PDB file of C-alpha atoms in Angstrom:
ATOM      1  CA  UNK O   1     -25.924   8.227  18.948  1.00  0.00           C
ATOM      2  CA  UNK O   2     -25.228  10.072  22.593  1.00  0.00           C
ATOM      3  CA  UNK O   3     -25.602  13.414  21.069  1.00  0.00           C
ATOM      4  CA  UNK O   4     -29.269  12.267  18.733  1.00  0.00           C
ATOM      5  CA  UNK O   5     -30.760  10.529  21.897  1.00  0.00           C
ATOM      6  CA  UNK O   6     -29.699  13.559  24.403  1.00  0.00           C
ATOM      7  CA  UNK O   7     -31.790  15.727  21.334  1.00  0.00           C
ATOM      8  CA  UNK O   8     -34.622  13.302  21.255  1.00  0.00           C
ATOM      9  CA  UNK O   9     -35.530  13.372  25.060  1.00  0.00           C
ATOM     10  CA  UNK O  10     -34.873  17.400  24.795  1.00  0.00           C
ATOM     11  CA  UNK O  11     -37.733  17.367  22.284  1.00  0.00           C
ATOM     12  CA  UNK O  12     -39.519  14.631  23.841  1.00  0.00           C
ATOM     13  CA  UNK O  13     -39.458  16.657  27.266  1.00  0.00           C
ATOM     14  CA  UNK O  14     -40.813  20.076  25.639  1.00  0.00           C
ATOM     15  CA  UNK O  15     -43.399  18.135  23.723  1.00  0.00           C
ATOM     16  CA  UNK O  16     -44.751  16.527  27.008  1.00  0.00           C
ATOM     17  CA  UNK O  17     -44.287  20.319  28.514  1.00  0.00           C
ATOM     18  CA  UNK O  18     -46.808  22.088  25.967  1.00  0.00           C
ATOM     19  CA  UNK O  19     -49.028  18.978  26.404  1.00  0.00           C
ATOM     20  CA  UNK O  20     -48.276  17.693  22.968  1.00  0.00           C
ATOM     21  CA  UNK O  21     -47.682  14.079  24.209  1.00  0.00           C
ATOM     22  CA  UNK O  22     -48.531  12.846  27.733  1.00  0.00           C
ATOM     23  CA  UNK O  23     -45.731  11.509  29.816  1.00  0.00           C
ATOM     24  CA  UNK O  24     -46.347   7.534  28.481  1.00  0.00           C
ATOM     25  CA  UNK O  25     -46.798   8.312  24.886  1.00  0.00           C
ATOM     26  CA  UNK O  26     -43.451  10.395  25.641  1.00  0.00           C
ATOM     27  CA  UNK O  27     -41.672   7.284  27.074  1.00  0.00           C
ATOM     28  CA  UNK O  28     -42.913   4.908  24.542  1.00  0.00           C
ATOM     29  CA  UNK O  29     -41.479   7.472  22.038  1.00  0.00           C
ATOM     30  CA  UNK O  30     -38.455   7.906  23.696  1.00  0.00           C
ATOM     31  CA  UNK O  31     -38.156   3.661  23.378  1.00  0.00           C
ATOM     32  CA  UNK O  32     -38.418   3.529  20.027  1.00  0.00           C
ATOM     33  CA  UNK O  33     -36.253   6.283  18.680  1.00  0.00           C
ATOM     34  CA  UNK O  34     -33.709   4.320  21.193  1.00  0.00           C
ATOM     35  CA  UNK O  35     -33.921   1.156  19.023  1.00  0.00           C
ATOM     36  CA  UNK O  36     -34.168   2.987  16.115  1.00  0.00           C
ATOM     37  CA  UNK O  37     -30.732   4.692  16.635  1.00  0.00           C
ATOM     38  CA  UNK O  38     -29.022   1.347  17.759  1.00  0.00           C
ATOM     39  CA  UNK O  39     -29.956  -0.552  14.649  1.00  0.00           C
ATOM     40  CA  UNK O  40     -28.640   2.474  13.050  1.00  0.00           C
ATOM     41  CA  UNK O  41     -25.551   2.556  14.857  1.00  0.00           C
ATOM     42  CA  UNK O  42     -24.667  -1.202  13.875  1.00  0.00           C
ATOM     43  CA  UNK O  43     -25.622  -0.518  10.555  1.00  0.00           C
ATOM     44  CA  UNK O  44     -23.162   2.434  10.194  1.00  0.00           C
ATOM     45  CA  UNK O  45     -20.537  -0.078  11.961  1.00  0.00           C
ATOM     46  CA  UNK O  46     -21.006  -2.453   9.665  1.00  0.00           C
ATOM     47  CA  UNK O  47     -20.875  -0.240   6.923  1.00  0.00           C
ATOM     48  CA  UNK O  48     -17.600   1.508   7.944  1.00  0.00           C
ATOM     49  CA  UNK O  49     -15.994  -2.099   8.278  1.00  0.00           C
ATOM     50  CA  UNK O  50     -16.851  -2.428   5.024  1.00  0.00           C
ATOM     51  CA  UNK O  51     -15.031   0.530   3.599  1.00  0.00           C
ATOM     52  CA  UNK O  52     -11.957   0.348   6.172  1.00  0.00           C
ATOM     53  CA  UNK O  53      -9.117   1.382   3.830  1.00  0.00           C
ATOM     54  CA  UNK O  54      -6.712  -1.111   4.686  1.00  0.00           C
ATOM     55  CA  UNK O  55      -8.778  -3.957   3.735  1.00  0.00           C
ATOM     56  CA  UNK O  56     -10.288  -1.994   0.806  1.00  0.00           C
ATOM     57  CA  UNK O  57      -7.360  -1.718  -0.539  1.00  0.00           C
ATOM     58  CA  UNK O  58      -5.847  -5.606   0.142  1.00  0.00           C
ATOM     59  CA  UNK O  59      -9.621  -6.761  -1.076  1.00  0.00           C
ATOM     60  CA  UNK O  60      -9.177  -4.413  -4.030  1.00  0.00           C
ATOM     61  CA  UNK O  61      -5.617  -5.494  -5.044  1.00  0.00           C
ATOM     62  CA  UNK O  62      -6.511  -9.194  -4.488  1.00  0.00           C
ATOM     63  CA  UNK O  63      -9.344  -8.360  -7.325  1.00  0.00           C
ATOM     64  CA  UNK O  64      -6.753  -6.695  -9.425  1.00  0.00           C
ATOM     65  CA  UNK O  65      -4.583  -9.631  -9.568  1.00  0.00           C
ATOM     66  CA  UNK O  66      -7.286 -12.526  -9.756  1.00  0.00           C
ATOM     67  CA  UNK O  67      -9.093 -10.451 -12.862  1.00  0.00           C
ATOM     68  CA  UNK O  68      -5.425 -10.392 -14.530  1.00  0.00           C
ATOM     69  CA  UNK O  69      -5.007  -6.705 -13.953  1.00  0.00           C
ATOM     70  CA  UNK O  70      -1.599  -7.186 -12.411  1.00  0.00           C
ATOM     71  CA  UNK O  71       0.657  -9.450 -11.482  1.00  0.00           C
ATOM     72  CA  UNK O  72       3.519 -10.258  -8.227  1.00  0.00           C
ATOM     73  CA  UNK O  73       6.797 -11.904  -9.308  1.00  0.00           C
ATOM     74  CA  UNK O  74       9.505 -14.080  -7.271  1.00  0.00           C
ATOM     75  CA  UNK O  75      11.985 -12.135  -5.563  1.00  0.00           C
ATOM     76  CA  UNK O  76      14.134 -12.577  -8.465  1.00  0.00           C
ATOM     77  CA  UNK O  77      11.827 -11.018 -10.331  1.00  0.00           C
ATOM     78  CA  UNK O  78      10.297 -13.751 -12.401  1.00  0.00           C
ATOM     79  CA  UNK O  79       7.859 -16.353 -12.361  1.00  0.00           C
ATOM     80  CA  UNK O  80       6.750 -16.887  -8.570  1.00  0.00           C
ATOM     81  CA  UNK O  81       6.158 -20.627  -7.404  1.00  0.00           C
ATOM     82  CA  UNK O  82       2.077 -21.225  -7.776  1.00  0.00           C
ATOM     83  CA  UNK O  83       2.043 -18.615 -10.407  1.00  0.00           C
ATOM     84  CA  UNK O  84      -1.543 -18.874 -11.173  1.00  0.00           C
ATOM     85  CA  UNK O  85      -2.495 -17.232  -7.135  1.00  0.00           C
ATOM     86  CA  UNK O  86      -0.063 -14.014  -7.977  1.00  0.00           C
ATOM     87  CA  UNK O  87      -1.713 -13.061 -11.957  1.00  0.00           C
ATOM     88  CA  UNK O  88       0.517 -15.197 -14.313  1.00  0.00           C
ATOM     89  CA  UNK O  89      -1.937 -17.126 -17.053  1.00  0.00           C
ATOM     90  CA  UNK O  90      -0.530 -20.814 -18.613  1.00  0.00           C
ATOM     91  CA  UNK O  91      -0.451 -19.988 -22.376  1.00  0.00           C
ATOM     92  CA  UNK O  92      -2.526 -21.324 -24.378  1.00  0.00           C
ATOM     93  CA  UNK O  93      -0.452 -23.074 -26.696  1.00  0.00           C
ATOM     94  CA  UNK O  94       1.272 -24.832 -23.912  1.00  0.00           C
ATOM     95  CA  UNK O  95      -1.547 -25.841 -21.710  1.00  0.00           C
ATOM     96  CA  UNK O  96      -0.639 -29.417 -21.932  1.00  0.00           C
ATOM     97  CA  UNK O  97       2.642 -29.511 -23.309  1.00  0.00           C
ATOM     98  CA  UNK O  98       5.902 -27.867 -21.540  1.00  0.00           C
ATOM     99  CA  UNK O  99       4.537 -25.104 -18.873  1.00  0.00           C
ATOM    100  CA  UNK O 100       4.691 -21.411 -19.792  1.00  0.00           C
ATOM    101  CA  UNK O 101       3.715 -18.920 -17.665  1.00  0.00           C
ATOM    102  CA  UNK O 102       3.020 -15.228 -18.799  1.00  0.00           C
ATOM    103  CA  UNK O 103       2.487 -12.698 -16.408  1.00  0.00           C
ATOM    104  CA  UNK O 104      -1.022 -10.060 -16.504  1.00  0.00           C
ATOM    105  CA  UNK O 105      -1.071  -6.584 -16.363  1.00  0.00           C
ATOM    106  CA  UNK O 106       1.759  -4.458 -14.715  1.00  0.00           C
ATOM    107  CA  UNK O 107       4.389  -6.044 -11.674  1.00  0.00           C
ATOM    108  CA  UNK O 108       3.057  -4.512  -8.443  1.00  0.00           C
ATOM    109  CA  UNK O 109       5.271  -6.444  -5.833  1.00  0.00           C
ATOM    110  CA  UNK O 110       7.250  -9.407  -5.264  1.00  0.00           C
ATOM    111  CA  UNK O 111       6.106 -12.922  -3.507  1.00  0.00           C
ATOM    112  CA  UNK O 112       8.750 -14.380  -0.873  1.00  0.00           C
ATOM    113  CA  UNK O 113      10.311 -17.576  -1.619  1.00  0.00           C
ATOM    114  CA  UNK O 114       8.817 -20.612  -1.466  1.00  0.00           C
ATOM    115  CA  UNK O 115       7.700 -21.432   1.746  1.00  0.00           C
ATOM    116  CA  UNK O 116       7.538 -18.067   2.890  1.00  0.00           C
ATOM    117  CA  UNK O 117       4.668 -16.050   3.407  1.00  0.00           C
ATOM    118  CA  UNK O 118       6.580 -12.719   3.019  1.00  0.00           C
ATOM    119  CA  UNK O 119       4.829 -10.279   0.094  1.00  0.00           C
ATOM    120  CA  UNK O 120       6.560  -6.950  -1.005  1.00  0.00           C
ATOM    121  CA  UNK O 121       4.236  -4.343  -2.978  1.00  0.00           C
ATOM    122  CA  UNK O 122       5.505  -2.038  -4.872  1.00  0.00           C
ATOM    123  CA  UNK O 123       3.953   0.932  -3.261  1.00  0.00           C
ATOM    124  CA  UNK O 124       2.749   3.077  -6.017  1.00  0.00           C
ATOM    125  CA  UNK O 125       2.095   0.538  -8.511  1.00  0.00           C
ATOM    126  CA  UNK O 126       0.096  -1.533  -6.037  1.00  0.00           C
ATOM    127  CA  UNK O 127      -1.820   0.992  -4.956  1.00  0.00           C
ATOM    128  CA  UNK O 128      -2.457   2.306  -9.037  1.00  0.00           C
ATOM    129  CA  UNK O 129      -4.096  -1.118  -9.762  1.00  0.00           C
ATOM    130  CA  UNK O 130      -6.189  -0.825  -6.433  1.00  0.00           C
ATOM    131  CA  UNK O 131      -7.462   2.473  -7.416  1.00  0.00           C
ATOM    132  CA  UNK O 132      -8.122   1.089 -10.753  1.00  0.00           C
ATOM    133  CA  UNK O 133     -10.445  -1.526  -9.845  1.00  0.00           C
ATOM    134  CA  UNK O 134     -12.087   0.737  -7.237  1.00  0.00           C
ATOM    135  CA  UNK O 135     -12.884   3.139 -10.206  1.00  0.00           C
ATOM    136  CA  UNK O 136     -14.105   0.486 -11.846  1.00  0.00           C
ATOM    137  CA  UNK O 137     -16.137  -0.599 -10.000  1.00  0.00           C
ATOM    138  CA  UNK O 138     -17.878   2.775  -8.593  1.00  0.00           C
ATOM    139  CA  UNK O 139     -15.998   2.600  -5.105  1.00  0.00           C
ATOM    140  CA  UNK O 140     -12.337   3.869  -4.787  1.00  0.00           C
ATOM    141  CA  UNK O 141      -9.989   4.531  -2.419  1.00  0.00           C
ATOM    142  CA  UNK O 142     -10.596   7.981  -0.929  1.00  0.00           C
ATOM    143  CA  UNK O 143      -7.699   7.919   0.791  1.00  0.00           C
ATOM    144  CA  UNK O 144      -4.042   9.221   0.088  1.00  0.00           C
ATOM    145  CA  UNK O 145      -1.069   6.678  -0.280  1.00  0.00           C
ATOM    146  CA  UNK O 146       0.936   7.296   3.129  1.00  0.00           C
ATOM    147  CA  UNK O 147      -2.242   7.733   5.062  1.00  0.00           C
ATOM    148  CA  UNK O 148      -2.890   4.090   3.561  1.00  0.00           C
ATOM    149  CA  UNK O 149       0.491   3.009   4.774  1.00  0.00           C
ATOM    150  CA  UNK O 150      -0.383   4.100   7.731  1.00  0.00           C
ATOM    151  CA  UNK O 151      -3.531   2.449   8.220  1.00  0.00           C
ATOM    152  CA  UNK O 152      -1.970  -0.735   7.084  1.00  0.00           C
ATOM    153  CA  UNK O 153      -0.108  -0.698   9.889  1.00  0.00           C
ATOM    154  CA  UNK O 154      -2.494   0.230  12.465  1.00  0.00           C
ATOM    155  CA  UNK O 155      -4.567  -2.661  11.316  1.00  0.00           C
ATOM    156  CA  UNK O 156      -1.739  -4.825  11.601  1.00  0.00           C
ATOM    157  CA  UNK O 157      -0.820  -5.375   7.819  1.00  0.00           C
ATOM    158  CA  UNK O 158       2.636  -4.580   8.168  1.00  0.00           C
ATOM    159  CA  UNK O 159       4.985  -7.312   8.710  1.00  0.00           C
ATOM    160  CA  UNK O 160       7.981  -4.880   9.221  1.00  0.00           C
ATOM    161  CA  UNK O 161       8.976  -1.038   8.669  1.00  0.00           C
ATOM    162  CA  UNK O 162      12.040   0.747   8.780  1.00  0.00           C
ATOM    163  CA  UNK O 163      12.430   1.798  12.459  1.00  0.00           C
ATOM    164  CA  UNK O 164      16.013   3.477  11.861  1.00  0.00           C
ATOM    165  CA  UNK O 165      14.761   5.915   9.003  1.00  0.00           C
ATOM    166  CA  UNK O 166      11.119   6.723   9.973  1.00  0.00           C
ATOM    167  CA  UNK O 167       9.563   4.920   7.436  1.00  0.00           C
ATOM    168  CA  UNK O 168       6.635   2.191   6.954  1.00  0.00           C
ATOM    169  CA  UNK O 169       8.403   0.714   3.533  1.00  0.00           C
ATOM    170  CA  UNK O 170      11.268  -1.704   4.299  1.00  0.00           C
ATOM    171  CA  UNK O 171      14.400  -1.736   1.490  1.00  0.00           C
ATOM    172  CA  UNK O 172      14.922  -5.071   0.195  1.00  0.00           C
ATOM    173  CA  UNK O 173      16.942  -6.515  -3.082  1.00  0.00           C
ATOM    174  CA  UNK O 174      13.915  -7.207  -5.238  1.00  0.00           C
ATOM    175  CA  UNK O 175      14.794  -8.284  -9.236  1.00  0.00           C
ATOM    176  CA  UNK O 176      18.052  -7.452  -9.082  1.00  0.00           C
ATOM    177  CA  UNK O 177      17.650  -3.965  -7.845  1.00  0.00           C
ATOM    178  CA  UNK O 178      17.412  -2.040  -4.207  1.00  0.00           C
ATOM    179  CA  UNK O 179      13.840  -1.183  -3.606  1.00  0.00           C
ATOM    180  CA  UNK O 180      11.737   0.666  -1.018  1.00  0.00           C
ATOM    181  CA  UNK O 181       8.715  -1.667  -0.564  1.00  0.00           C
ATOM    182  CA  UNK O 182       5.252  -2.173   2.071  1.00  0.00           C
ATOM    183  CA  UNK O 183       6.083  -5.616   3.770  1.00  0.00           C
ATOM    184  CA  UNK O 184       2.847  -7.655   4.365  1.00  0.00           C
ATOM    185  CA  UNK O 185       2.083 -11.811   5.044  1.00  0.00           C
ATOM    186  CA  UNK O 186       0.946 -13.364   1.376  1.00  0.00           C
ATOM    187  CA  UNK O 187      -1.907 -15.042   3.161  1.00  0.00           C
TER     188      UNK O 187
END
């Protein structure tokens, strides 16, 4: 905005010089190009808030799950308590009798106990069924996998990372097996 308004009172100033403009036609000029870049500038902020890769991605995976596109399970790996929030479906044929839970789509993370607000993705499956739905839907992620770990962290996604090997995934036990996962809050 600097560098447009320095340009517009550099034109501004020759076109007042060659007699092009008088010096108040100049300054009312000068005004309005001034507004006009402002309500640009909030514009383009709004509009890069919008497309901030860290919450296009959370926004994007929240879509994936609530469409039935994937799924989180329990730590143990199966159904997670309030399994209709993390992509499991009632069946049909059980609706009203004994409850059975399927999950949708593929398993891209795990939902802490009950209680907890502790979520574990899966990092390349989670961010597969993100890039899905962005596809989808016209608008993916243009943004590489660590460089979206890394933005999850600088926006303050992260709930922990591993300090002692350099890494933003955490390992946790996860359905029975060892796992490298991205640690966020399930809220």
């Amino acid at each position: 905005v600097a560098n447009l308004a320095l340009g517009i009172d550099h034109l501004l100033a020759f076109a007042t010089a060659v007699g092009a403009v008088d010096p108040v036609q100049a300054n009312g000029l000068r005004e309005r190009c001034w507004r006009a870049l402002l309500d640009a500038a909030s514009d383009q902020r709004a509009h890069q808030a919008a497309s901030e890769p860290a919450a296009r991605f959370i926004e994007l995976l929240s879509a994936a799950i609530a469409a039935g596109r994937a799924h989180l399970a329990s730590e143990e790996g199966d159904r997670p308590s309030n399994p209709g929030a993390w992509g499991w479906r009632r069946t049909p044929e059980t609706a009203f009798a004994n409850e059975s839970w399927r999950p949708m789509g593929e398993r891209v993370g795990w939902v802490g106990a009950e209680g907890s607000d502790d979520l574990f993705l899966d990092p390349d499956a989670s961010f597969a069924a993100a890039q899905r739905v962005g596809r989808d839907t016209g608008d993916p992620l243009a943004i590489a996998p660590r460089t979206l770990h890394r933005r999850l962290q600088q926006a303050g996604h992260l709930r922990s990372v591993d300090d002692s090997r350099g890494r933003l995934t955490v390992r946790r036990t996860l359905g029975d097996a060892r796992r490298n996962v991205l640690h966020l809050g399930a809220s």
